[in-house]
Short mmCIF file of C-alpha atoms in Angstrom, two decimals:
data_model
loop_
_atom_site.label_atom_id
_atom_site.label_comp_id
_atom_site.label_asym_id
_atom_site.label_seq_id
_atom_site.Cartn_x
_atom_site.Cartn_y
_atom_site.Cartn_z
CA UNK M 1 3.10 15.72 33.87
CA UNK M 2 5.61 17.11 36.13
CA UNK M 3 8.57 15.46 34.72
CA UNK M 4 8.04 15.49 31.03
CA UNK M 5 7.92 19.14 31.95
CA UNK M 6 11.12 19.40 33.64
CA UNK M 7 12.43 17.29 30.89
CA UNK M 8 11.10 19.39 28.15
CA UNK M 9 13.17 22.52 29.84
CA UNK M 10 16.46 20.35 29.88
CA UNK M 11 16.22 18.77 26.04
CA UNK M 12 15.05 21.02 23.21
CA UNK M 13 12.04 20.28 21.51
CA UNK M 14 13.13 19.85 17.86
CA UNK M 15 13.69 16.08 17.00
CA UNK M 16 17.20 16.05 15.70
CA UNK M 17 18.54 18.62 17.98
CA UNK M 18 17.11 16.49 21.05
CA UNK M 19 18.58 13.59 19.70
CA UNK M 20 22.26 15.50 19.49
CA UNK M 21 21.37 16.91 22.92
CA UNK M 22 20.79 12.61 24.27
CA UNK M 23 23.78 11.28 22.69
CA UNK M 24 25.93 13.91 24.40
CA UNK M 25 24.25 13.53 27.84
CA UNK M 26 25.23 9.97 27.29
CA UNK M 27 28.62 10.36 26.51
CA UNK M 28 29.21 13.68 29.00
CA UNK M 29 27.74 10.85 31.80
CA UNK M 30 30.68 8.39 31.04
CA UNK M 31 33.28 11.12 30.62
CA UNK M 32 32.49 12.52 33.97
CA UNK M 33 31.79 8.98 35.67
CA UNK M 34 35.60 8.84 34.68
CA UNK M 35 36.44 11.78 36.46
CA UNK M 36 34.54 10.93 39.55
CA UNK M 37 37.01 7.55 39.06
CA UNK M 38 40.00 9.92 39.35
CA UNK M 39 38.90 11.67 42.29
CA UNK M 40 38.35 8.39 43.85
CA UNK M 41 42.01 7.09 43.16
CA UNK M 42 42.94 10.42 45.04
CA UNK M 43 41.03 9.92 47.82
CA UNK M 44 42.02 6.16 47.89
CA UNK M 45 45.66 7.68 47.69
CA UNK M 46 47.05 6.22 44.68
CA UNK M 47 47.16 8.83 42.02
CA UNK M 48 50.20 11.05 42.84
CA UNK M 49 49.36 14.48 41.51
CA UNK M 50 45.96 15.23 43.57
CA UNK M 51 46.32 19.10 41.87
CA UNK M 52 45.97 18.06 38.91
CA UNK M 53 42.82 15.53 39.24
CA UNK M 54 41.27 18.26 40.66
CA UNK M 55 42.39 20.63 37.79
CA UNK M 56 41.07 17.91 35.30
CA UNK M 57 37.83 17.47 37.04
CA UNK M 58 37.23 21.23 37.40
CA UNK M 59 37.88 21.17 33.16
CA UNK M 60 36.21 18.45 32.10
CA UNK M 61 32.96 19.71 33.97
CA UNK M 62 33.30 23.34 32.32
CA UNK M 63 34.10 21.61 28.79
CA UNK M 64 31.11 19.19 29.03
CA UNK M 65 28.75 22.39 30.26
CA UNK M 66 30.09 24.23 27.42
CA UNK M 67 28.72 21.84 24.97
CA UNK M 68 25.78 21.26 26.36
CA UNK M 69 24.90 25.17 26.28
CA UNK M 70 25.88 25.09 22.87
CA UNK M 71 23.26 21.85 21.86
CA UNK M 72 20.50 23.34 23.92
CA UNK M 73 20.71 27.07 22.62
CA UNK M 74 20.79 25.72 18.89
CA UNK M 75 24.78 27.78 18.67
CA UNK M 76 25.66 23.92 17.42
CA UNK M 77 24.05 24.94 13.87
CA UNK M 78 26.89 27.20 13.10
CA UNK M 79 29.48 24.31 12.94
CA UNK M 80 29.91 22.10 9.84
CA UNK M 81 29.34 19.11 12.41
CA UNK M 82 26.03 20.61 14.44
CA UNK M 83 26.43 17.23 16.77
CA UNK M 84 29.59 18.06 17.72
CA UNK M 85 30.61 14.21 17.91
CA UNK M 86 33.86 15.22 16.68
CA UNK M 87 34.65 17.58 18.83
CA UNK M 88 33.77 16.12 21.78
CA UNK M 89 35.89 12.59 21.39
CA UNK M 90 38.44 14.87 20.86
CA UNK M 91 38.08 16.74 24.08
CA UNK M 92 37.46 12.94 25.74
CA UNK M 93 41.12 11.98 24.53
CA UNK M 94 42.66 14.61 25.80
CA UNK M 95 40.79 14.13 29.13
CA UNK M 96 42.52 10.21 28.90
CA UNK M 97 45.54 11.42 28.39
CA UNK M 98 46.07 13.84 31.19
CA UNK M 99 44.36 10.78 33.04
CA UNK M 100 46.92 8.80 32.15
CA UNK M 101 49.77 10.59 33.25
CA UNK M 102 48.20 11.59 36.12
CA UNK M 103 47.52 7.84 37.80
CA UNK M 104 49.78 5.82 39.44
CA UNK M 105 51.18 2.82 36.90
CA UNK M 106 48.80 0.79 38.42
CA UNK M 107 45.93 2.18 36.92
CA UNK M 108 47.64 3.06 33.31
CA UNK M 109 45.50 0.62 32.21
CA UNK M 110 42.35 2.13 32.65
CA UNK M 111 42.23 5.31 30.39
CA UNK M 112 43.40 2.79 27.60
CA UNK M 113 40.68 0.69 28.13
CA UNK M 114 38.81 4.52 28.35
CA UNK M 115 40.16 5.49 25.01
CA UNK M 116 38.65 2.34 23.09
CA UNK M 117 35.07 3.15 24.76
CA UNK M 118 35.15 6.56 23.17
CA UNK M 119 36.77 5.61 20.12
CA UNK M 120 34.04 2.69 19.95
CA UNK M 121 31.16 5.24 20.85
CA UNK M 122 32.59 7.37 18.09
CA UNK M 123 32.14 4.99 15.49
CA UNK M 124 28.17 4.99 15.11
CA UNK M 125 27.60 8.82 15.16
CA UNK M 126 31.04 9.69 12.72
CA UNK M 127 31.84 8.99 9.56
CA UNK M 128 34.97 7.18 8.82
CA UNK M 129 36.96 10.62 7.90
CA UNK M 130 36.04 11.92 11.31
CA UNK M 131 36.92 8.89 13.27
CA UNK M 132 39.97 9.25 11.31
CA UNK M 133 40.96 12.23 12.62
CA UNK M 134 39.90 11.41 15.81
CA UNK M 135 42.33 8.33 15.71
CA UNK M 136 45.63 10.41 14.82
CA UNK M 137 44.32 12.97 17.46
CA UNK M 138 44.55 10.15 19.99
CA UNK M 139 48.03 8.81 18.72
CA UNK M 140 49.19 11.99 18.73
CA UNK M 141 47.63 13.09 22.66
CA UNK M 142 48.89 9.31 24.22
CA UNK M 143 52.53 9.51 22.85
CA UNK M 144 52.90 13.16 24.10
CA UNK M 145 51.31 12.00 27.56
CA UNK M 146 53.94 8.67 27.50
CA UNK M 147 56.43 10.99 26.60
CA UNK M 148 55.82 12.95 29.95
CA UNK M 149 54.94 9.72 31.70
CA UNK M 150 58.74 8.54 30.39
CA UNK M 151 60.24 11.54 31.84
CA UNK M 152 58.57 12.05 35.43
CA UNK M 153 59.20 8.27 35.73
CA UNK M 154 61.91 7.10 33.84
CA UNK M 155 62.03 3.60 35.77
CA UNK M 156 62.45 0.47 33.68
CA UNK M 157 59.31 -0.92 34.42
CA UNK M 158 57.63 1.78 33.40
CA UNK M 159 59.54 2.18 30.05
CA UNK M 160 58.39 -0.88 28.96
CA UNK M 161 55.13 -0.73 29.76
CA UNK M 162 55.04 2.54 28.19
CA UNK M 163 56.12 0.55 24.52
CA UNK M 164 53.95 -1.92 25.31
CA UNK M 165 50.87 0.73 25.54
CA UNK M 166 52.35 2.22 22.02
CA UNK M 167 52.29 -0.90 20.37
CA UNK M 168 48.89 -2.05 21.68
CA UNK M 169 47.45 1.45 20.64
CA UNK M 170 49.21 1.18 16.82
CA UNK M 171 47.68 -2.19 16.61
CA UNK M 172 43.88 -1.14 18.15
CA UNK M 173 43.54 2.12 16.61
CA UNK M 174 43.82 1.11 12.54
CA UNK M 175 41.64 -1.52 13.65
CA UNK M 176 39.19 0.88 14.97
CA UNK M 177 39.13 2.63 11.95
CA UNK M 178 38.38 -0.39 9.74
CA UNK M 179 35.32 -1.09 12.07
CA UNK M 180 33.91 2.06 11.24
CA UNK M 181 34.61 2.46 7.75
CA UNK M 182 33.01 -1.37 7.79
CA UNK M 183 30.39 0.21 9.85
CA UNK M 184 29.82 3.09 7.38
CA UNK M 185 29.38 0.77 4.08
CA UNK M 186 26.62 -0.87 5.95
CA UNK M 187 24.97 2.29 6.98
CA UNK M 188 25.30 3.21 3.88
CA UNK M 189 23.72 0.17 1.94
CA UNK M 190 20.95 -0.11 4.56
CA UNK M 191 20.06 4.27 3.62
CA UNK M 192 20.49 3.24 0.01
CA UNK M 193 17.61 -0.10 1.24
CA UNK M 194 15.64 2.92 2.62
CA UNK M 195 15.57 5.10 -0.35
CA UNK M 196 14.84 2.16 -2.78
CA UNK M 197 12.25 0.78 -0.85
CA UNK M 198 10.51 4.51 -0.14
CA UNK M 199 10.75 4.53 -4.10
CA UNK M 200 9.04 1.36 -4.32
CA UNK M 201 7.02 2.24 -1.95
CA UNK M 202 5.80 5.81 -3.93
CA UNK M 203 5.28 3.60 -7.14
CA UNK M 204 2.95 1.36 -5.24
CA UNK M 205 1.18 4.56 -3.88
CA UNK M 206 1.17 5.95 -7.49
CA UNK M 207 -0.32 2.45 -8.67
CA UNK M 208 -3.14 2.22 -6.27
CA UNK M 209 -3.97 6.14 -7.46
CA UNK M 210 -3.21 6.32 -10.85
CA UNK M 211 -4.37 4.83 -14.17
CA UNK M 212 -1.40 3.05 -15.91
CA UNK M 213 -2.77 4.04 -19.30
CA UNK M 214 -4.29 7.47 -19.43
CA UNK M 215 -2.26 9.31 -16.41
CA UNK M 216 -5.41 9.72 -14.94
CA UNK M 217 -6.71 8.65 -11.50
CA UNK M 218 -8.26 5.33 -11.17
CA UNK M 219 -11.59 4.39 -9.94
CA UNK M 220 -10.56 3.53 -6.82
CA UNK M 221 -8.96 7.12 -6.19
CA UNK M 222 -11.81 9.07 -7.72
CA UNK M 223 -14.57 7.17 -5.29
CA UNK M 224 -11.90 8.73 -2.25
CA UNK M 225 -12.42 12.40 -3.97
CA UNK M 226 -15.87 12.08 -4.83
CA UNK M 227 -16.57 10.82 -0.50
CA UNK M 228 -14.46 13.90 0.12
CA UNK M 229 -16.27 15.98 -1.93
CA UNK M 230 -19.36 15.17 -0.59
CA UNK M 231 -18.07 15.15 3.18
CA UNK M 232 -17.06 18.89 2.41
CA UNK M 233 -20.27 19.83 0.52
CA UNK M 234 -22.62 18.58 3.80
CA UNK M 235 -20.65 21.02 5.79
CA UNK M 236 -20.99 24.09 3.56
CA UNK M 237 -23.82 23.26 1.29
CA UNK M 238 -21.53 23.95 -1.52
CA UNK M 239 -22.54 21.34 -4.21
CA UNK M 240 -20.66 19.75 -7.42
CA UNK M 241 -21.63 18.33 -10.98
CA UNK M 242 -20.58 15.09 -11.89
CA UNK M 243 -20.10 14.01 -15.35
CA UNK M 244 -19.72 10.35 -17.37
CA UNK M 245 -18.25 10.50 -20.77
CA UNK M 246 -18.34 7.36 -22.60
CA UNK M 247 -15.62 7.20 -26.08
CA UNK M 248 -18.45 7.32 -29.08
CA UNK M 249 -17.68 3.91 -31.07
CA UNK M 250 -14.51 2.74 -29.02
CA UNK M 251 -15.35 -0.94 -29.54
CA UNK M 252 -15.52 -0.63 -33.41
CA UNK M 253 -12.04 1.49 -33.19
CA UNK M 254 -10.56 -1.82 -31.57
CA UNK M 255 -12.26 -3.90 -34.14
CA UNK M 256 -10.74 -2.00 -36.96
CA UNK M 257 -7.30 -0.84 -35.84
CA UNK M 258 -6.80 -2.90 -32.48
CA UNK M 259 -6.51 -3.03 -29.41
CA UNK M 260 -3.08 -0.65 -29.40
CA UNK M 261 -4.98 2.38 -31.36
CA UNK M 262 -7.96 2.15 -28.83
CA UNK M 263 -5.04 2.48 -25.90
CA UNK M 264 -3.57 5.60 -28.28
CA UNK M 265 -7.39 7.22 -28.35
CA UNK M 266 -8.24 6.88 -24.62
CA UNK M 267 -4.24 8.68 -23.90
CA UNK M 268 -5.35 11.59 -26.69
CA UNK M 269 -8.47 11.95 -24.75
CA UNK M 270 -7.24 12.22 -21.38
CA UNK M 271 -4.37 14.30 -22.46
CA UNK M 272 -6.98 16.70 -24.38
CA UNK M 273 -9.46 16.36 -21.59
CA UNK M 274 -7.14 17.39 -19.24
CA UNK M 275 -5.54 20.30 -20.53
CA UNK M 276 -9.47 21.63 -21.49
CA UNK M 277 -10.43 21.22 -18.24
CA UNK M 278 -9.71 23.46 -15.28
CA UNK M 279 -7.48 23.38 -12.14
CA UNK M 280 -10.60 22.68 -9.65
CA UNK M 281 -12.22 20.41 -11.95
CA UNK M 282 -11.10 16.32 -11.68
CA UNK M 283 -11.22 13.66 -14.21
CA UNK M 284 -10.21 10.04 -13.69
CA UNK M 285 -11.02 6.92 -16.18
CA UNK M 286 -13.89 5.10 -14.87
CA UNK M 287 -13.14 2.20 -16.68
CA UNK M 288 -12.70 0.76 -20.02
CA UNK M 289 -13.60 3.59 -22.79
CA UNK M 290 -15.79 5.89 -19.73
CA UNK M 291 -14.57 8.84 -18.34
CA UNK M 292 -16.06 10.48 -14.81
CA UNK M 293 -15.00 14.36 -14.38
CA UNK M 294 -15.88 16.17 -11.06
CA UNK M 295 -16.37 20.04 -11.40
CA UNK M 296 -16.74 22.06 -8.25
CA UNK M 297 -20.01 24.15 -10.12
CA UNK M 298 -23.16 24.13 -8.84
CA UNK M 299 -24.63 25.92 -12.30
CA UNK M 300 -25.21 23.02 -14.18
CA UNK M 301 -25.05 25.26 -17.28
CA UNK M 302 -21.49 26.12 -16.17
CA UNK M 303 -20.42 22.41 -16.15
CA UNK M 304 -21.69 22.02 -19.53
CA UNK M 305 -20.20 24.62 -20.99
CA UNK M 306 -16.49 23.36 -19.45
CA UNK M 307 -17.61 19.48 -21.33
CA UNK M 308 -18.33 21.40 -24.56
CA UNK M 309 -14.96 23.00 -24.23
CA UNK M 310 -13.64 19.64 -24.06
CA UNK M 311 -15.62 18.43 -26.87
CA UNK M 312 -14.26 21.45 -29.29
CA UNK M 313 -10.60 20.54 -28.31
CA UNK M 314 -11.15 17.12 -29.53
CA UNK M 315 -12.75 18.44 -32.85
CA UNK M 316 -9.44 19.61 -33.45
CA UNK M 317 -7.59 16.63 -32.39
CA UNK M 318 -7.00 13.93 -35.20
CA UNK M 319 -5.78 10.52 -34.32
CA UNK M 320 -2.83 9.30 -36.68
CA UNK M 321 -4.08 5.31 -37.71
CA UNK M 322 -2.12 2.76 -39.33
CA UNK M 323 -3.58 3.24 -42.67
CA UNK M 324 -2.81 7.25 -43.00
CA UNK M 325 -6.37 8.12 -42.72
CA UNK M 326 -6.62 10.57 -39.25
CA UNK M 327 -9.63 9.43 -36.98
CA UNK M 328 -11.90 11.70 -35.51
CA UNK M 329 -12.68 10.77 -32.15
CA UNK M 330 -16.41 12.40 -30.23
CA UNK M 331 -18.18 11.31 -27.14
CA UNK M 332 -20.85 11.56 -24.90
CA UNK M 333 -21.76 12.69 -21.69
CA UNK M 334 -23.94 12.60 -19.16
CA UNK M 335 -24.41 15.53 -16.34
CA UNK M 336 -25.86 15.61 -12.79
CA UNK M 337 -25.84 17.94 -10.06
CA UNK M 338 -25.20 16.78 -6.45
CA UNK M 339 -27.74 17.12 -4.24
CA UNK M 340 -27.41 17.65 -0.37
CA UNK M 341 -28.33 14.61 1.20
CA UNK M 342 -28.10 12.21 -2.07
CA UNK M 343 -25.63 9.08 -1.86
CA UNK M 344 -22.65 10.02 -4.33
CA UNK M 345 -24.09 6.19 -5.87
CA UNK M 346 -26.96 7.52 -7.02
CA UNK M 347 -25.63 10.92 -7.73
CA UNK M 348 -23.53 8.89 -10.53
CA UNK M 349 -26.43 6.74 -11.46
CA UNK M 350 -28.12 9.66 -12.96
CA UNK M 351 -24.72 10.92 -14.85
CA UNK M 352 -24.81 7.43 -15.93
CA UNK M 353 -28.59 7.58 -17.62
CA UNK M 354 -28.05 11.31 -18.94
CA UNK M 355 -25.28 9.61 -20.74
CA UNK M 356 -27.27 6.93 -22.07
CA UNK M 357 -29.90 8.85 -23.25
CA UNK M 358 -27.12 11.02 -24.83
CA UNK M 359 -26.21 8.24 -26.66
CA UNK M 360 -29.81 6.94 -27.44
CA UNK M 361 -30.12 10.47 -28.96
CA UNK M 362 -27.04 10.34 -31.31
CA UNK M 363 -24.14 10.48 -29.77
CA UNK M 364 -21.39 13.17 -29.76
CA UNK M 365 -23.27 15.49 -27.08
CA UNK M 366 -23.78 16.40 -23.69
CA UNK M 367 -27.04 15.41 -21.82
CA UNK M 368 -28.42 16.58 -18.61
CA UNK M 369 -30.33 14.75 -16.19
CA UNK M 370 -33.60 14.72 -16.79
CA UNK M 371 -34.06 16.83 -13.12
CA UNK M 372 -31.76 19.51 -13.91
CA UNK M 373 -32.66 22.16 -15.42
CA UNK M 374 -30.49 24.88 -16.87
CA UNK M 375 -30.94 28.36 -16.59
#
């Protein structure tokens, strides 16, 4: 437990921010590796300015502390870049280039070979603008530091090796940038993958949940609600009504009109049922023409009086059919009150015979079960 601790006080917490905060440890471990390399050539004796190693080393320690007080006190927000990638290749190429002038020409080499691991790192956490910039920022710092290079040591073998580093850095550095503007068109097809397939992956969710037809919730869905509902009403002894509504005549509307007018009465029904119907109260299609509406009441009188509210907003309702003449459409319903203790199967088993009995009795009204009684 100990070191996750002491870990936890080094990285901040937040996901994204402790991800910046990594990245930079990562890079501020190679940066400074590099000046430990520098030091090392002093004490080996072949860098000439020992001063100004030191100088660099002392900097580069400050710079890298500086931006790791601004990652882990959050200050990074306020820039338009909050992982400071940018920012921090930058400082890295100046770092190279003060390298560079300060080694002998033995080691030249090495801060180029530097410049293309930054440049390199830079590519997968900048966009292609940034690593732009960050490209003409290191033409820019390596031609000023072979310029002074040049003039402390104007010997011939140094000139040329000073053109040869120009050309090899104007043929490396447009490269670089094509990588990561390669690099970028991938990461950008592969978020544009993501967001396709999250998409898909919502419609799939909405499938499994939701009736095609109606807009209502499926079967499957409304067995999850109703095992919720009765999870939560064992814990508070809060109970629920459940209801089955069954479309009065449905089979003789597809015999007449077809199939495509029964689809257009059981949307008008849901759509009326739903607006009718309150915010607490659920309703999903049970299947076929039947309908199976959860209210959170525990007064069965209550419930009925929310399914007769449904039944006068359908009174009002006329279907348009092929032949101009509007159909009416009524149903019937069944109602039962949960009961603590009572499987949610045979809670719906007695909706199921209060709605055939409401249907053995005529149709077009609301029965309860037979051991409810309303007060």
């Amino acid at each position: 437990m100990r070191p996750r601790a002491d870990l936890n006080r080094l990285l901040p917490t937040e996901r994204q921010q402790r991800s910046y905060t990594i990245r930079f440890l990562i890079g501020a471990g190679n940066c400074l590796a590099a000046l430990l390399a520098l030091e090392f050539a002093v004490f080996i004796g072949i860098s000439p300015h020992p001063s100004g190693v030191h100088a660099l080393a002392l900097c580069g320690f400050l710079v890298e502390l500086t931006f790791f007080v601004l990652l882990r006190s959050g200050l990074n927000h306020r820039f338009a870049d909050p992982s400071l990638t940018e920012y921090q290749i930058n400082a890295a190429i100046v770092f190279i280039g003060v390298g560079y002038w300060l080694v002998t020409p033995l080691g030249k080499s090495i801060p180029l070979v530097l410049l293309i691991v930054v440049l390199m790192f830079g590519m997968f956490s900048t966009t292609p603008r940034q690593l732009g910039r960050c490209c003409v920022w290191a033409m820019a710092v390596m031609s000023t530091s072979f310029f002074l290079v040049a003039r402390t040591a104007p010997a011939a073998i140094i000139t040329t090796q000073q053109w040869f580093h120009v050309a090899l850095l104007m043929m490396v550095l447009p490269t670089v940038y094509a990588l990561a503007y390669q690099l970028a068109l991938i990461r950008a097809r592969l978020r544009e993958r993501k967001e396709e397939l999250k998409a898909a992956l919502q419609r799939i969710e909405t499938l499994a949940t939701i009736d095609v037809l109606t807009g209502l919730l499926n079967r499957r869905e409304m067995h999850n609600v109703l095992d919720r509902q009765e999870k939560m009403a064992s814990r508070t002894d809060q109970g629920f009504c459940v209801c089955m509504i069954d479309i009065d005549f449905f089979k003789k509307v597809n015999d007449v009109y077809g199939h495509n007018m029964g689809d257009e009465v059981l949307r008008v029904f849901a759509s009326t049922a739903r607006s009718a119907l309150r915010e607490t109260d659920v309703i999903s299609r049970w299947g076929g023409e039947e309908f199976l509406v959860m209210m959170m009441d525990t007064d069965v009188a209550l419930a009925r009086s929310v399914i007769e509210r449904v039944r006068s907003d359908m009174d009002a309702v006329a279907v348009p059919t092929p032949n101009g003449q509007p159909l009416k459409v009524t149903f019937s319903a069944g109602l039962a009150r949960y009961r603590q203790g009572e499987p949610m199967d045979r809670v719906i088993e007695r909706a199921d015979r209060a709605l055939y009995r409401a249907k053995s009795a005529g149709r077009n009204q609301t029965v309860l079960d037979h051991v409810e009684t309303v007060s």
